[in-house]
mmCIF file of C-alpha atoms in Angstrom:
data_model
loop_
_atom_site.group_PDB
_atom_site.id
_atom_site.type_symbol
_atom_site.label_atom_id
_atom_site.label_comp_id
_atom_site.label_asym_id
_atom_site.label_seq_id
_atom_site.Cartn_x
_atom_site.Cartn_y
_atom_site.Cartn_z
ATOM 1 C CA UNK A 232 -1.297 -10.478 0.003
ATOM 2 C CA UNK A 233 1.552 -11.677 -2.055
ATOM 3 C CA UNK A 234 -0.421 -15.076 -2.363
ATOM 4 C CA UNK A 235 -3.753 -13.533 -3.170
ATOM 5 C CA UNK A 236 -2.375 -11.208 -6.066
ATOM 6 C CA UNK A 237 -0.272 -14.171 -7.678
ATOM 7 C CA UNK A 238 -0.522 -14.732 -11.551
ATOM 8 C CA UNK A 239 -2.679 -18.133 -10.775
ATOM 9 C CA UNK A 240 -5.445 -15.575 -8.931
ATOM 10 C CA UNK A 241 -5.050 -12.689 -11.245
ATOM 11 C CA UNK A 242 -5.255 -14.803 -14.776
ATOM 12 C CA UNK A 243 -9.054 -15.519 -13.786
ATOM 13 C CA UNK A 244 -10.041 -11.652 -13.615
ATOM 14 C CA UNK A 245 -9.251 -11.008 -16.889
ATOM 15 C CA UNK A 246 -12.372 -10.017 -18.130
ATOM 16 C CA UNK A 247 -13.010 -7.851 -15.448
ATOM 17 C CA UNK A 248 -9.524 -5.889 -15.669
ATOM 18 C CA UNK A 249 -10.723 -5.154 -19.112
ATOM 19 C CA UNK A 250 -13.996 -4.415 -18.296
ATOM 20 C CA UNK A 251 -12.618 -1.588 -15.693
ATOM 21 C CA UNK A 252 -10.042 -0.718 -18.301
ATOM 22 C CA UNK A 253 -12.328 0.056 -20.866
ATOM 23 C CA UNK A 254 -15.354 1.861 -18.857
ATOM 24 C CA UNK A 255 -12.357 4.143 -17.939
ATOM 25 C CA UNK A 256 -11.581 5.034 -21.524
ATOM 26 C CA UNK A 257 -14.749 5.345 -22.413
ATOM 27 C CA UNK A 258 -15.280 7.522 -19.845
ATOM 28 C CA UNK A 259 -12.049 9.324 -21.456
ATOM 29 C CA UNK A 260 -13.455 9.787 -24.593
ATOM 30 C CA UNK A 261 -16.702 11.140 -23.429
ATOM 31 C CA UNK A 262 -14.578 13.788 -22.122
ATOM 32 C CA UNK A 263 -12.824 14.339 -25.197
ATOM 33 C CA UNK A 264 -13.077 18.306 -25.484
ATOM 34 C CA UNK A 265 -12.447 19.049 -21.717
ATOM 35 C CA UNK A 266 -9.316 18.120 -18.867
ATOM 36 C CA UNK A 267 -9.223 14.782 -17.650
ATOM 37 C CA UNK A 268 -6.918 14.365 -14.299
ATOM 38 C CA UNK A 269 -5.343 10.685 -15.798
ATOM 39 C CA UNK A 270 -4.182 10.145 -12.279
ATOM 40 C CA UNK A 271 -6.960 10.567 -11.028
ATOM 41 C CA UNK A 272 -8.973 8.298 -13.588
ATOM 42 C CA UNK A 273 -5.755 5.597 -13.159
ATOM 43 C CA UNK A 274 -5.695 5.929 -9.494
ATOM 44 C CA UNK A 275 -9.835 4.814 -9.688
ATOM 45 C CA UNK A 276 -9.394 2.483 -12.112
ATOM 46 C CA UNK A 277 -7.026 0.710 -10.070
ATOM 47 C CA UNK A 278 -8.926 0.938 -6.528
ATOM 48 C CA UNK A 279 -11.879 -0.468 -7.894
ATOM 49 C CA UNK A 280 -10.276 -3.335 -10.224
ATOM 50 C CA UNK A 281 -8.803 -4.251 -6.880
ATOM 51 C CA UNK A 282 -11.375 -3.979 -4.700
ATOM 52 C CA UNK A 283 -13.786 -6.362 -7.530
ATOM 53 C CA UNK A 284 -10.932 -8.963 -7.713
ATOM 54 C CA UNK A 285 -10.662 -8.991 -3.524
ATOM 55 C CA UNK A 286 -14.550 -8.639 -2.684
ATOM 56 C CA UNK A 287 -16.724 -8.759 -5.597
ATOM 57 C CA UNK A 288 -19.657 -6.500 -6.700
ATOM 58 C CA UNK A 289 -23.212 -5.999 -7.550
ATOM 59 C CA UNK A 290 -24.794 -3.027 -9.294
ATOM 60 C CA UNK A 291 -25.494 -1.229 -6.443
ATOM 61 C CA UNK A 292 -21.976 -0.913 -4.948
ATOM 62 C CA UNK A 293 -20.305 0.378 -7.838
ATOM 63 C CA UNK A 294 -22.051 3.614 -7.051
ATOM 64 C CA UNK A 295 -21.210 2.989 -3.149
ATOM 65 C CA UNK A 296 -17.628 1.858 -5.165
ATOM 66 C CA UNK A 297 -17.141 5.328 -6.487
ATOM 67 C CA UNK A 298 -18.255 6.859 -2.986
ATOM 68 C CA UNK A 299 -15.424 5.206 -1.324
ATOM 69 C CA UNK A 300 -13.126 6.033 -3.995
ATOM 70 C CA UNK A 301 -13.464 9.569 -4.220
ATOM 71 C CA UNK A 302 -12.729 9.722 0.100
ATOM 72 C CA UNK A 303 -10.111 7.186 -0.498
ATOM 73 C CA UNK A 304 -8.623 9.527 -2.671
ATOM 74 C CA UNK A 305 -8.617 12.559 -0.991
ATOM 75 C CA UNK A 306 -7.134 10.776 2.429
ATOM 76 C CA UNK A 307 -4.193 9.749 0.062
ATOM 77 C CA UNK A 308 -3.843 13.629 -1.257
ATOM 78 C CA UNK A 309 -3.536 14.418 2.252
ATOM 79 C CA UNK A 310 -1.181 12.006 2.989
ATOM 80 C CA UNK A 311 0.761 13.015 0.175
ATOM 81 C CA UNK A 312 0.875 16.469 1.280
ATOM 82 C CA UNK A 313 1.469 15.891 4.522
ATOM 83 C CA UNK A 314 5.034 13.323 3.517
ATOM 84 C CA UNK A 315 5.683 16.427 1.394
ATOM 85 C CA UNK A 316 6.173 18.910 3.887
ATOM 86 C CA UNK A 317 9.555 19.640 5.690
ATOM 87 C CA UNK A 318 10.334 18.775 8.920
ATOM 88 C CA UNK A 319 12.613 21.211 10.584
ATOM 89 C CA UNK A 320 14.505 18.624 12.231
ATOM 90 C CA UNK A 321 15.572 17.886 8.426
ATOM 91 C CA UNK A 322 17.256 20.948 8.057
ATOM 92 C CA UNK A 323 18.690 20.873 11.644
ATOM 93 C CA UNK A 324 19.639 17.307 13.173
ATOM 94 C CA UNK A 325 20.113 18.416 16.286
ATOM 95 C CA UNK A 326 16.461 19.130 16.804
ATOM 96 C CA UNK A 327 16.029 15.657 16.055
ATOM 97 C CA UNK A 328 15.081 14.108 19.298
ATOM 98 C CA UNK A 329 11.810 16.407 19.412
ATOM 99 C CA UNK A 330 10.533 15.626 16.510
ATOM 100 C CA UNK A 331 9.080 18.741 14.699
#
């Protein structure tokens, strides 16, 4: 992964990093007078400038693209919340060895 994410691959998707990039501040601005989530909006930018650079694209799956994305991104909510919560072993070591 290291290898495949190097400066010598990444220089040649320029133009589509700032393609991504700027579709997502456009879609900013066109939401000028309401709440934007910016994590959210990073979190897709990123996903899908990664998954162009990795697979490629056509037209059709950047629909399929956003699909993905939005399940994507509620599995890593989950996730989130789910490293978030307190085991009780944390607060008691003993309990430890039974993991809950």
């Amino acid at each position: 992964m290291s290898h495949m994410l190097s400066n010598a691959n990444i220089d040649p998707c320029y133009a589509l990093r700032k393609e991504k990039v700027h579709k997502s501040l456009n879609y900013i601005y066109g939401k000028a007078r309401s709440a934007v989530d910016l994590g959210k909006v990073a979190f897709f930018t990123s996903i899908n400038t990664l998954k162009c650079m990795i697979w490629g694209r056509t037209r059709q799956e950047e629909k399929e693209a956003t699909d993905i994305g939005v399940e994507f991104w509620k599995v890593v909510i989950e996730i989130m919340g789910l490293l978030a919560k307190p085991k009780v072993s944390n607060f008691f070591p003993v309990l430890a060895r039974f993991d809950i």
